Coordinates of C-alpha atoms in Angstrom, one line a residue:
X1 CA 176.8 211.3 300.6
X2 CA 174.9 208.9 298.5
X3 CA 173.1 207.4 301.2
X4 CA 169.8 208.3 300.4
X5 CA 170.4 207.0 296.3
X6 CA 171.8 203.5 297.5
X7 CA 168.3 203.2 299.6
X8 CA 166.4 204.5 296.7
X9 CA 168.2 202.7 294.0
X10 CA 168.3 199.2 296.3
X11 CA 164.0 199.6 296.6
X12 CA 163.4 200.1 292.9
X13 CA 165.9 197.5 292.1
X14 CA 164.2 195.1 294.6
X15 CA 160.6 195.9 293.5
X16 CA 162.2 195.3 289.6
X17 CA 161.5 198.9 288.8
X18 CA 163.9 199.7 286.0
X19 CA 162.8 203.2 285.4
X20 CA 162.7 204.0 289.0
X21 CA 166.2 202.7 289.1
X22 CA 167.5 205.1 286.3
X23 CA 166.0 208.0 287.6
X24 CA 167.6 207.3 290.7
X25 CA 170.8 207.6 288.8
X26 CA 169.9 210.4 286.5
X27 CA 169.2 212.2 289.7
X28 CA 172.4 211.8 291.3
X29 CA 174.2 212.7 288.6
X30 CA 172.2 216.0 288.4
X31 CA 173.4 216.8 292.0
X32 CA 176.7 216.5 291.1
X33 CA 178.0 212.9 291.7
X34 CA 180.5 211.7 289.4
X35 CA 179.6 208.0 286.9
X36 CA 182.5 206.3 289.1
X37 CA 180.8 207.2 292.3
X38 CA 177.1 205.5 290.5
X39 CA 179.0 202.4 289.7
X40 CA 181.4 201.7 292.6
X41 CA 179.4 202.8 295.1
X42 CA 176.1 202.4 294.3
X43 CA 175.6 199.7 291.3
X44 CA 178.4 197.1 292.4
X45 CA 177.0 197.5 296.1
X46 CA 173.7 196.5 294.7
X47 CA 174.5 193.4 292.8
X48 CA 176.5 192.7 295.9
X49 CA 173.8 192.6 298.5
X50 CA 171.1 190.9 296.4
X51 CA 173.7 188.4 296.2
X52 CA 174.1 188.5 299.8
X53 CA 170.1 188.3 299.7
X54 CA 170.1 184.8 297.2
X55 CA 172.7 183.2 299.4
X56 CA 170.3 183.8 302.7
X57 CA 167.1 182.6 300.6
X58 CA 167.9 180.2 297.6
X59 CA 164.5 180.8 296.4
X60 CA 164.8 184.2 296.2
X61 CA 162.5 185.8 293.1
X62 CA 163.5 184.9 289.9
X63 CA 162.4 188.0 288.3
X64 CA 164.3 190.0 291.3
X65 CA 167.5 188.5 289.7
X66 CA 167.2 189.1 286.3
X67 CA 166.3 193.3 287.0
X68 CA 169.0 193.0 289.3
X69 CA 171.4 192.0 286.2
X70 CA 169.9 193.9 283.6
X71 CA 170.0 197.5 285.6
X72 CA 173.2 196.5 287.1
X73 CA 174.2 196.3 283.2
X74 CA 172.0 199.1 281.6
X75 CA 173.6 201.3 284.3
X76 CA 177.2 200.6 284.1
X77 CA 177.4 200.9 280.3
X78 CA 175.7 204.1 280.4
X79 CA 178.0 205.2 282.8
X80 CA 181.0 203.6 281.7
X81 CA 180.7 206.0 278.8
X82 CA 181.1 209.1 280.9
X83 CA 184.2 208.1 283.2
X84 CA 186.6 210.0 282.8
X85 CA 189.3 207.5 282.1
X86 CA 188.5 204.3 280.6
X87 CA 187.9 201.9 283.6
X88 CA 190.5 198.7 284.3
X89 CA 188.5 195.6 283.9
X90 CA 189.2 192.7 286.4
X91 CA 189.2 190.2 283.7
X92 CA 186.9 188.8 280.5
X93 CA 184.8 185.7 280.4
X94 CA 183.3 183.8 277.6
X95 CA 179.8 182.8 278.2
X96 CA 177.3 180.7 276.1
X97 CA 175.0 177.5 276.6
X98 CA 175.6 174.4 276.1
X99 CA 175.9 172.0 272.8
X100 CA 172.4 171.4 272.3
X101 CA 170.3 174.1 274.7
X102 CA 168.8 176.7 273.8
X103 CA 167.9 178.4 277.4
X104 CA 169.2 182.0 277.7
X105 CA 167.7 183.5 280.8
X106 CA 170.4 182.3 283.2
X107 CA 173.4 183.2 281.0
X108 CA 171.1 186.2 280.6
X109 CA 171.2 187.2 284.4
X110 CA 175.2 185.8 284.9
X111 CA 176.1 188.7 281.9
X112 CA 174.4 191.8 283.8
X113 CA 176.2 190.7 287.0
X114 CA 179.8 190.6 285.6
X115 CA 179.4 193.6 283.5
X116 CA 178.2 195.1 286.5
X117 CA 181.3 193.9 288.2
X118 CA 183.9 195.1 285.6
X119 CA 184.5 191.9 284.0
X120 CA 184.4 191.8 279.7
X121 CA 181.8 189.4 278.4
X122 CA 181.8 187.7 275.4
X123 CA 178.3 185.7 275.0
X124 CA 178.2 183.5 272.5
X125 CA 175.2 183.0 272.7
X126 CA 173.2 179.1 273.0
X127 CA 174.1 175.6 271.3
X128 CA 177.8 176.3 271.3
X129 CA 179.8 173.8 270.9
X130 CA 183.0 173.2 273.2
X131 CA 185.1 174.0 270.4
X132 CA 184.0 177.6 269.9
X133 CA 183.9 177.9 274.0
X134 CA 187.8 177.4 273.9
X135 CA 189.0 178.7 270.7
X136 CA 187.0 182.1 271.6
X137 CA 188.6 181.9 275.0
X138 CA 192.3 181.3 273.4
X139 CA 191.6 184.7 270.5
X140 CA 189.9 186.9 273.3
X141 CA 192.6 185.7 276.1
X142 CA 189.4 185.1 278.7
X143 CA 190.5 183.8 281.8
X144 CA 186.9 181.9 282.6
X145 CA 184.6 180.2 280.6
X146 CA 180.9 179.7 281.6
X147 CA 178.5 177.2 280.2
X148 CA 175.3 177.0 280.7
X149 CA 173.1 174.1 280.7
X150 CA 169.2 173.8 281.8
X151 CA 168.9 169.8 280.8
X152 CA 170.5 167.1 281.8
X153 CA 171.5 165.8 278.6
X154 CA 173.4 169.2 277.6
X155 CA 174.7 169.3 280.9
X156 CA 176.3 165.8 280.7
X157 CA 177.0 165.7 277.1
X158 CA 180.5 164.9 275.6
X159 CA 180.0 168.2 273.4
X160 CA 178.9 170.3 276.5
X161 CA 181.1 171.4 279.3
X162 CA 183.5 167.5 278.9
X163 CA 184.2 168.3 275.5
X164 CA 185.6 171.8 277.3
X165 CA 187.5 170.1 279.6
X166 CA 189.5 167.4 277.2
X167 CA 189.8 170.1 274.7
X168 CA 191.6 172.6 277.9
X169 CA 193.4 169.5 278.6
X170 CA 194.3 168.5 275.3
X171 CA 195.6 171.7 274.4
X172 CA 197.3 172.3 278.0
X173 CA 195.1 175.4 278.8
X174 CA 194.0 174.3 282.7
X175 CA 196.6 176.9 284.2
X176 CA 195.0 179.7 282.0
X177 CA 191.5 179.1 282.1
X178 CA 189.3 178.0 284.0
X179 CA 185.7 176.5 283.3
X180 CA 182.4 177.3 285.5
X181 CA 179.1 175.7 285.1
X182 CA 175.7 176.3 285.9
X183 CA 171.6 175.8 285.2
X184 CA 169.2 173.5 287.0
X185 CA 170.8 170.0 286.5
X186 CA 173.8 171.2 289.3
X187 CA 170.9 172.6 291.4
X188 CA 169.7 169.2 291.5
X189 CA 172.7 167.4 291.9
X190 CA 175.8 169.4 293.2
X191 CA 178.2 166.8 293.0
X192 CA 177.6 167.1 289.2
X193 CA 179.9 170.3 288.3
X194 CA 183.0 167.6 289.4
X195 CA 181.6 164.3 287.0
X196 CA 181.6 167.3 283.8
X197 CA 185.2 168.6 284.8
X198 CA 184.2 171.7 285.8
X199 CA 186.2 173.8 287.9
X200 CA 183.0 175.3 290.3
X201 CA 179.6 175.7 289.9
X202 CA 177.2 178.2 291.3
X203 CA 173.5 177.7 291.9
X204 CA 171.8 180.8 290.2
X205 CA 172.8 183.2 288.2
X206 CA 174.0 186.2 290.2
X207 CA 176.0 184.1 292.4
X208 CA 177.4 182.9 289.8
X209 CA 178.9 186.2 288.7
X210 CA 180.9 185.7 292.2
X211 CA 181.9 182.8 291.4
X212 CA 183.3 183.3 288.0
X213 CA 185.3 186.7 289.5
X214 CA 187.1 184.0 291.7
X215 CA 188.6 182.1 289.2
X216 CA 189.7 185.0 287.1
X217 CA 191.7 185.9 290.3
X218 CA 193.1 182.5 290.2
X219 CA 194.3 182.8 286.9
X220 CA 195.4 186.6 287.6
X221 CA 196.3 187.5 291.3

């Protein structure tokens, strides 16, 4: 059983311990547990109760979240290299911030949480416009796209997340993919996700990685 990793690897995780975390891992592969076993059943069960964690204390640790993410990632591509079939991803996303911001940490924290997850990323990276959000989405058939924004002005921009929307409705993409928001400007005003024509919002980042997996399994049941 991997009881005793999971409450090893969910301590070192919690006290941001990278290292710790690894060797956890390293360890129970050296005893004979298989990569799928370290991902399903000990990475994705992670990510999911620190998500659990956030949605009990909304100020939960802001460093907690982004180790959370970035083991959660580390891990699974390490170990996504030794399965021994290549694994079926639930879906692909295309990430980036907004027109005009330059913040990453949040996008940051959102990526290590759907890798973790099985979903395909595609960051591209901060100040893209709504154009690249939606022809990237179109060329890598994403199903989600996820813009970040930490101001208000990038948030509420016409070249942000509205330019998204009229372009998905100009080009008659709403049925096929689906836009998600995030960053402190939603915090502060929750309504504000609906006003940019967003599709749902999610108020950190490793919630938001639940969040996005939702609507790719309203675009793919």
């Amino acid at each position: 059983m991997l009881d005793a990793y999971i409450q090893s690897y969910n301590q070192a995780v919690f006290e941001t311990d990278k290292q710790g975390a690894l060797d956890v891992v390293n360890q129970a592969l050296s005893d004979g547990f298989s990569p799928e076993d370290i991902v399903f059943k000990l990475v994705i069960p992670a990510v999911e109760l620190m998500m659990t964690l956030i949605e009990k204390d909304p100020d939960a640790n802001l460093a907690q979240h982004f180790m959370t993410a970035q083991i959660a990632a580390d891990v699974t591509e390490k170990m996504l290299e030794k399965f021994s079939k290549p694994p079926e991803m639930i879906g692909r996303v295309v990430i980036g911030a907004a027109y005009g911001d330059l913040h990453s940490l949040g996008k940051r924290i959102v990526s290590g949480c759907l890798k973790s997850l099985m979903v395909d990323v595609i960051d591209l990276g901060t100040n893209v416009s709504a154009e690249k959000f939606v022809d990237t989405a179109v060329t890598e058939n994403a199903q989600v796209i996820a813009v970040s924004a930490m101001m208000v002005h990038t948030a509420t921009s016409e070249k942000g997340s509205l330019g998204v929307r009229a372009l998905l409705q100009e080009r008659g993409l709403e049925q096929q993919i689906k836009l998600a928001v995030g960053g402190a400007p939603y915090r502060f005003d929750p309504e504000l996700y609906i006003k940019v024509g967003a599709d749902a919002w999610a108020p950190d980042g490793v919630t938001a990685a639940k969040v996005i997996v939702d609507l790719i399994r309203e675009v793919k049941p």
